[in-house]
Coordinates of C-alpha atoms in Angstrom, one line a residue:
X20 CA 61.2 107.0 48.3
X21 CA 60.8 107.3 52.1
X22 CA 63.8 108.1 54.3
X23 CA 65.4 104.9 55.7
X24 CA 65.8 104.6 59.4
X25 CA 69.4 103.5 59.2
X26 CA 72.3 103.7 56.7
X27 CA 74.9 101.0 57.1
X28 CA 78.4 102.0 55.9
X29 CA 80.7 99.3 54.7
X30 CA 84.2 100.2 53.8
X31 CA 85.6 97.2 51.8
X32 CA 89.1 96.1 50.9
X33 CA 89.9 92.4 50.1
X34 CA 87.7 90.8 52.7
X35 CA 86.4 87.7 50.8
X36 CA 85.0 85.3 51.8
X37 CA 84.1 87.1 55.1
X38 CA 82.3 89.8 53.1
X39 CA 79.5 87.5 52.0
X40 CA 78.5 86.7 55.6
X41 CA 78.7 90.4 56.4
X42 CA 76.3 91.3 53.6
X43 CA 74.0 88.4 54.2
X44 CA 73.7 89.6 57.9
X45 CA 72.6 93.0 56.6
X46 CA 69.9 91.9 54.1
X47 CA 68.6 89.5 56.8
X48 CA 68.0 92.2 59.4
X49 CA 64.7 92.1 61.2
X50 CA 64.3 95.8 60.7
X51 CA 63.2 95.1 57.1
X52 CA 64.8 96.2 53.8
X53 CA 62.4 99.1 53.4
X54 CA 63.9 100.8 56.5
X55 CA 67.5 100.0 55.4
X56 CA 70.1 101.6 53.2
X57 CA 73.5 100.0 52.7
X58 CA 76.3 102.1 51.2
X59 CA 79.3 99.9 50.4
X60 CA 82.6 101.5 49.1
X61 CA 85.1 99.2 47.4
X62 CA 88.5 100.7 48.2
X63 CA 90.4 99.2 45.2
X64 CA 90.0 95.6 46.2
X65 CA 92.2 93.1 44.2
X66 CA 90.2 90.0 45.2
X67 CA 86.5 89.3 44.3
X68 CA 85.1 91.8 46.9
X69 CA 84.1 94.3 44.2
X70 CA 82.2 91.6 42.3
X71 CA 80.5 90.4 45.4
X72 CA 79.2 93.9 46.2
X73 CA 77.9 94.2 42.6
X74 CA 76.1 90.9 43.0
X75 CA 74.3 92.1 46.1
X76 CA 73.5 95.4 44.4
X77 CA 71.8 93.5 41.6
X78 CA 69.9 91.3 44.0
X79 CA 68.8 94.2 46.2
X80 CA 68.8 97.4 44.1
X81 CA 66.6 99.3 46.6
X82 CA 68.9 98.6 49.5
X83 CA 72.5 98.7 48.1
X84 CA 74.5 101.6 46.8
X85 CA 77.9 100.5 45.7
X86 CA 80.9 102.7 44.9
X87 CA 84.2 101.6 43.4
X88 CA 87.3 103.8 43.9
X89 CA 91.1 103.4 43.8
X90 CA 92.8 102.2 47.0
X91 CA 93.2 105.0 49.5
X92 CA 95.4 103.1 52.1
X93 CA 92.8 102.9 54.9
X94 CA 89.2 102.8 55.9
X95 CA 88.8 106.6 56.4
X96 CA 88.3 107.7 52.8
X97 CA 85.7 105.0 51.8
X98 CA 83.8 105.7 55.0
X99 CA 83.8 109.5 54.3
X100 CA 82.6 108.8 50.7
X101 CA 79.8 106.6 52.1
X102 CA 78.7 109.4 54.5
X103 CA 78.2 111.7 51.6
X104 CA 75.6 109.2 50.2
X105 CA 73.9 108.3 53.4
X106 CA 70.2 109.3 53.8
X107 CA 69.2 107.4 56.9
X108 CA 68.1 109.0 60.2
X109 CA 70.9 107.0 61.8
X110 CA 74.2 105.7 60.4
X111 CA 75.9 102.5 61.4
X112 CA 79.5 101.4 60.6
X113 CA 80.4 97.7 60.2
X114 CA 83.7 96.1 59.3
X115 CA 83.4 94.2 56.0
X116 CA 84.8 91.0 57.6
X117 CA 82.3 91.2 60.5
X118 CA 78.6 90.5 60.8
X119 CA 75.5 91.5 62.8
X120 CA 73.0 89.6 64.9
X121 CA 69.6 89.4 63.1
X122 CA 67.8 91.9 65.4
X123 CA 70.7 94.3 65.9
X124 CA 69.6 97.3 63.8
X125 CA 65.9 97.1 64.9
X126 CA 66.8 97.0 68.5
X127 CA 69.4 99.8 68.3
X128 CA 67.1 102.1 66.4
X129 CA 64.3 101.4 68.8
X130 CA 66.6 102.2 71.8
X131 CA 67.7 105.5 70.2
X132 CA 64.2 106.6 69.6
X133 CA 62.9 105.6 73.0
X134 CA 65.8 107.2 74.9
X135 CA 66.4 110.1 72.5
X136 CA 70.0 109.0 72.3
X137 CA 72.5 110.2 69.8
X138 CA 74.9 107.2 70.1
X139 CA 73.9 103.6 70.7
X140 CA 76.5 101.0 71.6
X141 CA 75.2 97.5 70.9
X142 CA 76.9 94.6 72.5
X143 CA 79.9 93.4 70.6
X144 CA 81.7 90.1 70.9
X145 CA 84.8 88.6 69.3
X146 CA 84.9 85.4 67.2
X147 CA 87.7 83.2 66.0
X148 CA 89.8 84.3 68.9
X149 CA 89.4 88.1 68.5
X150 CA 89.5 90.0 71.8
X151 CA 86.7 92.5 72.5
X152 CA 86.6 94.5 75.7
X153 CA 83.4 93.4 77.6
X154 CA 83.2 95.5 80.8
X155 CA 81.0 98.1 79.2
X156 CA 78.2 95.6 78.6
X157 CA 76.9 95.2 82.2
X158 CA 73.3 96.2 81.5
X159 CA 71.2 98.5 79.4
X160 CA 72.2 102.0 80.6
X161 CA 73.4 105.4 79.7
X162 CA 77.1 106.2 79.9
X163 CA 79.6 109.0 79.4
X164 CA 83.2 109.2 78.5
X165 CA 84.3 109.9 82.1
X166 CA 82.2 107.5 84.2
X167 CA 82.3 104.2 82.4
X168 CA 84.3 101.8 80.4
X169 CA 83.4 103.7 77.2
X170 CA 87.0 105.0 76.6
X171 CA 88.0 101.3 76.1
X172 CA 85.4 100.9 73.4
X173 CA 86.2 103.6 70.9
X174 CA 85.7 101.8 67.6
X175 CA 83.1 103.4 65.3
X176 CA 81.0 100.2 65.2
X177 CA 78.1 102.1 66.8
X178 CA 74.8 103.6 65.8
X179 CA 75.1 107.4 65.4
X180 CA 72.3 109.9 64.8
X181 CA 73.1 111.4 61.4
X182 CA 71.8 114.8 62.4
X183 CA 74.7 114.9 65.0
X184 CA 77.2 113.7 62.4
X185 CA 76.3 116.4 59.9
X186 CA 75.7 119.2 62.5
X187 CA 79.4 119.0 63.6
X188 CA 80.8 117.8 60.3
X189 CA 82.2 114.6 61.7
X190 CA 84.5 112.8 59.3
X191 CA 87.4 110.4 59.5
X192 CA 91.0 111.8 59.1
X193 CA 92.2 110.3 55.8
X194 CA 95.9 110.6 56.6
X195 CA 95.7 108.1 59.5
X196 CA 96.2 104.5 58.3
X197 CA 95.1 103.1 61.7
X198 CA 92.9 104.5 64.4
X199 CA 91.0 106.9 62.2
X200 CA 87.7 105.9 63.8
X201 CA 88.8 107.2 67.2
X202 CA 88.7 110.9 66.5
X203 CA 85.2 110.5 65.0
X204 CA 83.9 108.4 67.8
X205 CA 85.4 110.5 70.6
X206 CA 84.0 113.7 69.2
X207 CA 80.6 112.1 68.6
X208 CA 80.6 111.0 72.3
X209 CA 81.7 114.5 73.4
X210 CA 78.9 116.2 71.4
X211 CA 76.2 113.6 72.0
X212 CA 73.2 114.5 74.3
X213 CA 73.0 110.9 75.4
X214 CA 74.9 107.7 74.9
X215 CA 73.2 104.4 75.6
X216 CA 74.4 100.9 75.9
X217 CA 72.3 98.0 74.6
X218 CA 73.8 94.9 76.3
X219 CA 71.0 92.4 76.4
X220 CA 71.4 91.3 72.8
X221 CA 74.6 90.5 70.8
X222 CA 74.5 93.0 68.0
X223 CA 78.0 92.7 66.5
X224 CA 80.3 89.8 65.9
X225 CA 83.9 90.9 65.3
X226 CA 85.9 88.4 63.4
X227 CA 89.6 87.8 63.7
X228 CA 90.7 86.9 60.2
X229 CA 92.8 83.8 59.8
X230 CA 95.4 85.6 57.6
X231 CA 95.8 88.5 60.1
X232 CA 95.7 90.9 57.1
X233 CA 93.8 93.6 58.9
X234 CA 95.8 96.9 58.5
X235 CA 95.9 97.4 62.2
X236 CA 98.0 94.2 62.5
X237 CA 100.4 95.3 59.8
X238 CA 101.2 98.9 60.8
X239 CA 104.7 99.5 62.2
X240 CA 105.7 101.2 65.4
X241 CA 106.2 104.7 64.0
X242 CA 102.9 104.7 62.0
X243 CA 101.0 103.6 65.1
X244 CA 102.8 106.2 67.2
X245 CA 101.9 109.0 64.8
X246 CA 98.2 107.9 64.8
X247 CA 98.1 107.9 68.7
X248 CA 99.7 111.4 68.7
X249 CA 96.9 112.6 66.4
X250 CA 94.2 111.0 68.4
X251 CA 95.4 112.4 71.7
X252 CA 95.9 115.9 70.3
X253 CA 92.4 115.8 68.8
X254 CA 91.0 114.7 72.1
X255 CA 92.9 117.4 74.1
X256 CA 91.4 120.0 71.9
X257 CA 87.9 118.7 72.7
X258 CA 88.2 118.0 76.4
X259 CA 89.9 120.3 78.9
X260 CA 92.6 118.9 81.2
X261 CA 91.1 117.2 84.2
X262 CA 89.6 113.8 85.3
X263 CA 87.4 113.5 82.2
X264 CA 90.4 113.8 79.8
X265 CA 92.4 111.5 82.1
X266 CA 89.6 108.9 81.8
X267 CA 89.9 108.9 78.0
X268 CA 93.7 109.0 78.0
X269 CA 94.0 106.1 80.4
X270 CA 92.9 103.9 77.5
X271 CA 95.7 105.3 75.2
X272 CA 98.4 104.8 77.9
X273 CA 97.2 101.4 78.9
X274 CA 96.7 100.1 75.3
X275 CA 98.1 101.9 72.3
X276 CA 101.2 103.4 74.0
X277 CA 101.9 100.2 76.0
X278 CA 101.8 98.1 72.8
X279 CA 104.7 100.2 71.4
X280 CA 106.9 99.2 74.4
X281 CA 106.4 95.5 74.4
X282 CA 108.9 92.6 73.8
X283 CA 109.3 93.5 70.1
X284 CA 110.7 96.9 71.0
X285 CA 114.3 95.7 71.6
X286 CA 114.4 94.1 68.1
X287 CA 113.8 97.5 66.4
X288 CA 116.8 99.3 64.9
X289 CA 118.4 101.9 67.1
X290 CA 117.0 104.9 65.3
X291 CA 113.4 103.6 65.4
X292 CA 113.8 102.8 69.1
X293 CA 115.0 106.4 69.7
X294 CA 112.1 107.9 67.7
X295 CA 109.5 105.7 69.5
X296 CA 111.1 106.6 72.8
X297 CA 111.0 110.3 71.9
X298 CA 107.4 110.3 70.7
X299 CA 106.1 108.3 73.7
X300 CA 108.1 110.6 76.0
X301 CA 106.5 113.7 74.5
X302 CA 103.0 112.3 75.1
X303 CA 104.0 111.4 78.7
X304 CA 105.2 115.0 79.2
X305 CA 102.0 116.4 77.8
X306 CA 99.3 114.2 79.1
X307 CA 100.6 111.7 81.8
X308 CA 99.2 113.5 84.8
X309 CA 100.0 112.6 88.4
X310 CA 96.6 110.9 88.6
X311 CA 97.3 108.8 85.6
X312 CA 100.8 108.0 86.8
X313 CA 99.6 106.9 90.2
X314 CA 96.8 104.8 88.7
X315 CA 99.2 102.9 86.3
X316 CA 100.9 99.7 87.2
X317 CA 104.6 99.9 87.9
X318 CA 105.6 97.9 84.8
X319 CA 104.0 100.4 82.5
X320 CA 104.8 103.4 84.6
X321 CA 108.6 102.7 84.6
X322 CA 108.6 102.2 80.8
X323 CA 106.8 105.5 80.3
X324 CA 109.2 107.2 82.7
X325 CA 112.3 105.8 80.9
X326 CA 110.9 107.0 77.6
X327 CA 110.2 110.4 79.0
X328 CA 113.8 110.6 80.3
X329 CA 115.2 109.5 76.9
X330 CA 116.8 106.5 78.5
X331 CA 116.6 104.3 75.4
X332 CA 119.2 101.7 76.6
X333 CA 117.7 101.4 80.0
X334 CA 114.2 101.0 78.5
X335 CA 115.5 98.3 76.1
X336 CA 117.2 96.5 79.0
X337 CA 114.1 96.7 81.2
X338 CA 112.0 95.1 78.5
X339 CA 114.5 92.5 77.5
X340 CA 115.3 91.4 81.1
X341 CA 111.6 91.2 82.1
X342 CA 110.8 89.1 78.9
X343 CA 113.7 86.7 79.7
X344 CA 113.7 86.6 83.5
X345 CA 110.4 88.0 84.7
X346 CA 109.9 91.0 87.0
X347 CA 112.9 92.3 89.0
X348 CA 113.0 91.9 92.8
X349 CA 111.1 94.4 95.0
X350 CA 113.1 96.6 97.3
X351 CA 111.4 96.9 100.7
X352 CA 111.9 100.0 102.7
X353 CA 109.6 100.1 105.6
X354 CA 106.0 100.3 104.3
X355 CA 107.2 101.2 100.8
X356 CA 108.3 98.9 98.0
X357 CA 110.1 99.6 94.7
X358 CA 110.5 97.5 91.6
X359 CA 114.2 97.7 90.8
X360 CA 114.0 98.0 87.1
X361 CA 117.0 99.5 85.2
X362 CA 117.5 103.2 85.9
X363 CA 116.3 103.0 89.5
X364 CA 118.0 105.7 91.5
X365 CA 120.4 106.3 88.6
X366 CA 121.4 110.0 88.6
X367 CA 122.1 109.8 84.9
X368 CA 118.4 108.8 84.3
X369 CA 117.0 111.1 86.9
X370 CA 113.7 109.4 87.2
X371 CA 111.7 110.1 90.4
X372 CA 111.2 107.2 92.8
X373 CA 107.5 107.4 92.4
X374 CA 107.8 105.9 88.9
X375 CA 109.3 102.7 90.5
X376 CA 107.1 102.6 93.6
X377 CA 104.7 99.6 93.8
X378 CA 101.1 100.5 94.6
X379 CA 99.1 97.7 92.9
X380 CA 98.8 94.1 93.9
X381 CA 101.9 92.1 93.0
X382 CA 100.7 88.6 93.6
X383 CA 102.0 86.9 90.4
X384 CA 105.3 88.6 90.5
X385 CA 106.1 87.7 94.1
X386 CA 105.1 84.1 93.4
X387 CA 107.3 83.9 90.3
X388 CA 110.3 85.3 92.3
X389 CA 110.0 82.8 95.2
X390 CA 111.4 79.3 94.8
X391 CA 113.2 76.6 96.7
X392 CA 117.0 76.4 96.7
X393 CA 117.4 73.4 99.0
X394 CA 115.7 71.5 101.8
X395 CA 117.1 69.2 104.5
X396 CA 116.5 67.8 108.0
X397 CA 118.2 68.9 111.1
X398 CA 117.8 67.2 114.5
X399 CA 118.6 68.6 118.0
X400 CA 117.9 66.1 120.7
X401 CA 114.3 64.9 120.3
X402 CA 113.4 67.9 118.0
X403 CA 113.5 67.7 114.2
X404 CA 113.6 70.7 112.0
X405 CA 113.1 71.2 108.3
X406 CA 115.8 73.5 107.0
X407 CA 114.6 75.3 103.9
X408 CA 116.7 77.7 101.9
X409 CA 114.6 79.7 99.5
X410 CA 115.0 82.6 97.1
X411 CA 112.5 85.4 97.6
X412 CA 111.9 88.1 95.0
X413 CA 112.5 90.9 97.5
X414 CA 115.5 92.8 98.8
X415 CA 116.1 95.4 101.5
X416 CA 114.0 95.3 104.7
X417 CA 112.9 91.6 104.9
X418 CA 112.0 91.8 108.6
X419 CA 108.3 91.2 107.8
X420 CA 109.0 87.8 106.1
X421 CA 107.6 84.7 107.8
X422 CA 107.8 81.1 106.7
X423 CA 105.1 78.8 108.0
X424 CA 103.5 75.4 107.3
X425 CA 100.0 75.9 106.1
X426 CA 97.2 73.4 106.2
X427 CA 94.8 72.8 103.3
X428 CA 94.5 74.1 99.8
X429 CA 94.9 77.7 98.7
X430 CA 91.6 79.6 98.4
X431 CA 90.0 80.4 95.1
X432 CA 91.3 84.0 95.3
X433 CA 94.8 82.7 94.6
X434 CA 96.3 83.6 91.2
X435 CA 97.4 81.0 88.7
X436 CA 100.8 80.7 90.4
X437 CA 99.1 80.0 93.7
X438 CA 99.9 83.2 95.6
X439 CA 97.3 85.5 97.1
X440 CA 97.0 88.8 98.8
X441 CA 95.6 88.3 102.3
X442 CA 92.4 90.2 103.1
X443 CA 93.1 93.3 105.3
X444 CA 91.2 91.7 108.2
X445 CA 93.0 88.3 108.0
X446 CA 95.0 87.1 111.0
X447 CA 98.7 87.8 110.6
X448 CA 100.6 84.5 110.2
X449 CA 102.8 83.6 113.2
X450 CA 106.5 83.0 112.7
X451 CA 107.2 79.3 112.5
X452 CA 110.8 78.7 113.6
X453 CA 113.5 81.2 112.6
X454 CA 114.0 82.9 109.3
X455 CA 117.2 84.7 108.5
X456 CA 118.3 86.5 105.4
X457 CA 121.6 85.0 104.2
X458 CA 122.6 87.3 101.4
X459 CA 121.3 89.4 98.5
X460 CA 121.5 87.4 95.4
X461 CA 120.6 88.0 91.7
X462 CA 116.8 88.1 91.6
X463 CA 116.2 88.7 95.3
X464 CA 117.3 87.5 98.8
X465 CA 118.3 84.1 99.9
X466 CA 116.4 83.2 103.1
X467 CA 116.9 80.2 105.5
X468 CA 114.1 78.9 107.6
X469 CA 114.3 76.4 110.4
X470 CA 110.8 75.0 110.8
X471 CA 110.1 72.8 113.9
X472 CA 108.1 69.7 113.1
X473 CA 105.4 68.4 115.4
X474 CA 104.9 64.7 116.1
X475 CA 101.5 64.4 114.4
X476 CA 99.9 63.3 111.2
X477 CA 99.8 66.2 108.8
X478 CA 100.4 67.2 105.2
X479 CA 101.3 70.9 104.9
X480 CA 102.6 73.2 102.3
X481 CA 105.6 75.5 103.0
X482 CA 104.5 79.1 102.4
X483 CA 106.3 82.5 102.6
X484 CA 104.4 85.5 104.0
X485 CA 105.8 88.9 103.2
X486 CA 104.6 92.5 103.5
X487 CA 104.9 94.6 100.3
X488 CA 103.6 98.1 100.1
X489 CA 101.3 97.7 103.1
X490 CA 99.8 94.4 102.1
X491 CA 100.6 90.9 103.2
X492 CA 101.0 88.2 100.6
X493 CA 100.9 84.4 101.0
X494 CA 103.2 82.6 98.6
X495 CA 103.6 78.8 98.2
X496 CA 107.2 77.8 97.7
X497 CA 107.9 76.4 94.2
X498 CA 110.4 73.6 93.9
X499 CA 111.3 73.9 90.2
X500 CA 112.3 70.2 90.1
X501 CA 114.7 70.6 93.1
X502 CA 115.7 67.2 94.5
X503 CA 114.0 66.5 97.9
X504 CA 115.9 65.0 101.0
X505 CA 115.4 61.4 101.9
X506 CA 112.5 60.6 104.2
X507 CA 113.5 60.7 107.9
X508 CA 112.4 58.8 111.0
X509 CA 112.6 60.5 114.4
X510 CA 111.3 60.0 117.9
X511 CA 111.7 57.0 120.2
X512 CA 108.6 56.9 122.3
X513 CA 106.3 57.7 119.4
X514 CA 108.4 57.3 116.3
X515 CA 107.3 59.4 113.3
X516 CA 108.3 59.6 109.7
X517 CA 108.7 62.8 107.8
X518 CA 109.1 63.4 104.0
X519 CA 109.4 66.4 101.8
X520 CA 107.8 66.2 98.3
X521 CA 106.6 68.2 95.4
X522 CA 102.8 68.2 94.9
X523 CA 101.0 68.2 91.5
X524 CA 101.3 72.0 91.3
X525 CA 105.1 72.0 91.8
X526 CA 105.0 73.3 95.4
X527 CA 106.9 72.1 98.5
X528 CA 104.9 69.9 100.9
X529 CA 106.0 68.4 104.2
X530 CA 104.3 65.2 105.3
X531 CA 104.5 63.7 108.8
X532 CA 102.9 60.5 110.1
X533 CA 103.3 58.1 113.0
X534 CA 105.1 54.8 112.4
X535 CA 102.6 52.1 113.3
X536 CA 103.3 48.3 113.6
X537 CA 101.7 46.3 110.9
X538 CA 98.6 44.4 111.9
X539 CA 99.6 41.2 110.0
X540 CA 102.5 39.5 108.4
X541 CA 105.6 37.7 109.4
X542 CA 107.1 40.7 111.2
X543 CA 104.0 41.2 113.3
X544 CA 103.9 37.4 114.3
X545 CA 107.5 37.5 115.2
X546 CA 107.1 40.5 117.5
X547 CA 104.1 39.0 119.2
X548 CA 106.1 35.8 119.8
X549 CA 109.0 37.8 121.3
X550 CA 106.7 39.7 123.5
X551 CA 105.1 36.6 124.9
X552 CA 108.6 35.1 125.5
X553 CA 109.6 38.2 127.5
X554 CA 106.5 37.9 129.7
X555 CA 107.3 34.3 130.6

């Protein structure tokens, strides 16, 4: 029997009915069955998965090799068993609840042969609501661990040259219930001569199962923490400290470790919270370099810093308060801004200000923290002012804050809440009337704006402009159902009407318009009659 081009490894545990579609997609590959070997290992399934594997083995005996073994607790052991039986020039791993595009294997093998690549990453998409990182698939190209989005795509669902796998004895750690594919994939990518991306054809369809029974979804915080520790230690032994290692570890800080410090963290028992905090803190100490820290958003950075300081209660409070009330206000100090999360400048916590400093765009958070408190009219002689009290999600040096009436819709660059960061070359908005900080209040600063109204026809939104960390932000003022003042008439020579209202997006809008005499009706006829009488 000739050597197959590719061996597909399928580790199987209770994946019916998804398994059938997976196996159908393999036997239907355009590469042809004579070039294909499938090694499927049933890891002690208790549903009909084992029987389904046997059925396919009977139908396609020259393609399928099926092994049944007691349950091992994860995909590592069955994958290793399959590797022992693999004979193909390449080996490909597929989840038994996923499936392939018809031409996937043929295209990937051809790409590997043409480019002399050791690893081929075929385009992967999610189905049934499953998220799959897409930034890697921007074109057919070669990539490395340190100059691409590859660190965010570390699943083993790739084509590997089997010569590479055997040369370095690559296997999956069987004591890791989740994430056991990462050490394998990372080392393969470190050892590979060339890694190529095939993005012009959808090779892999990753399915989110309706019962969410995948082991990754069921693992608890401590199990996931232990697995991340193992992955990062293994990676550190392969890649020296520096930008290349940071590029890989950015993924683990942004994804795996961040997920341990989400809104479910406060619900853990005290001892588990302490252990998670201790474990995350140790990884921060070991691998969270200045470059990683400065490139991480303030929300994550503060949580990592509090874990590193062992500030379990402050970390719990930071997560709880942000979940319930949103981000804390930003403290403005000249051209610097700080997010005032728990522990900020607390000597007992001892966390450097750089953990709390805002460096990234904060559009959505500023918008969420800015809302109308009250609005009214104020007249001085012939001038009319709109007096707006609003709560801004900033404290400290608010001298940069400006309130103005803006014409027209927000540009497409605005976020979902309507705020936007102004381009660096945009004209600085002019102060419209006077703006004074009344007091620091819970959640920010109460500001009062007296906005002069012009006798003209206009419909304009009230917007706050504020400088945060060297950038200017334009923020529409949300009304949150606040009652609006009654419409007001002003002016004698050219009387106008002014009204404050909430638009369809919940933002404050001021409308002015001249009062014109009606062209018809009883009132108009009466005024014309009175006018003629006066002339006589």
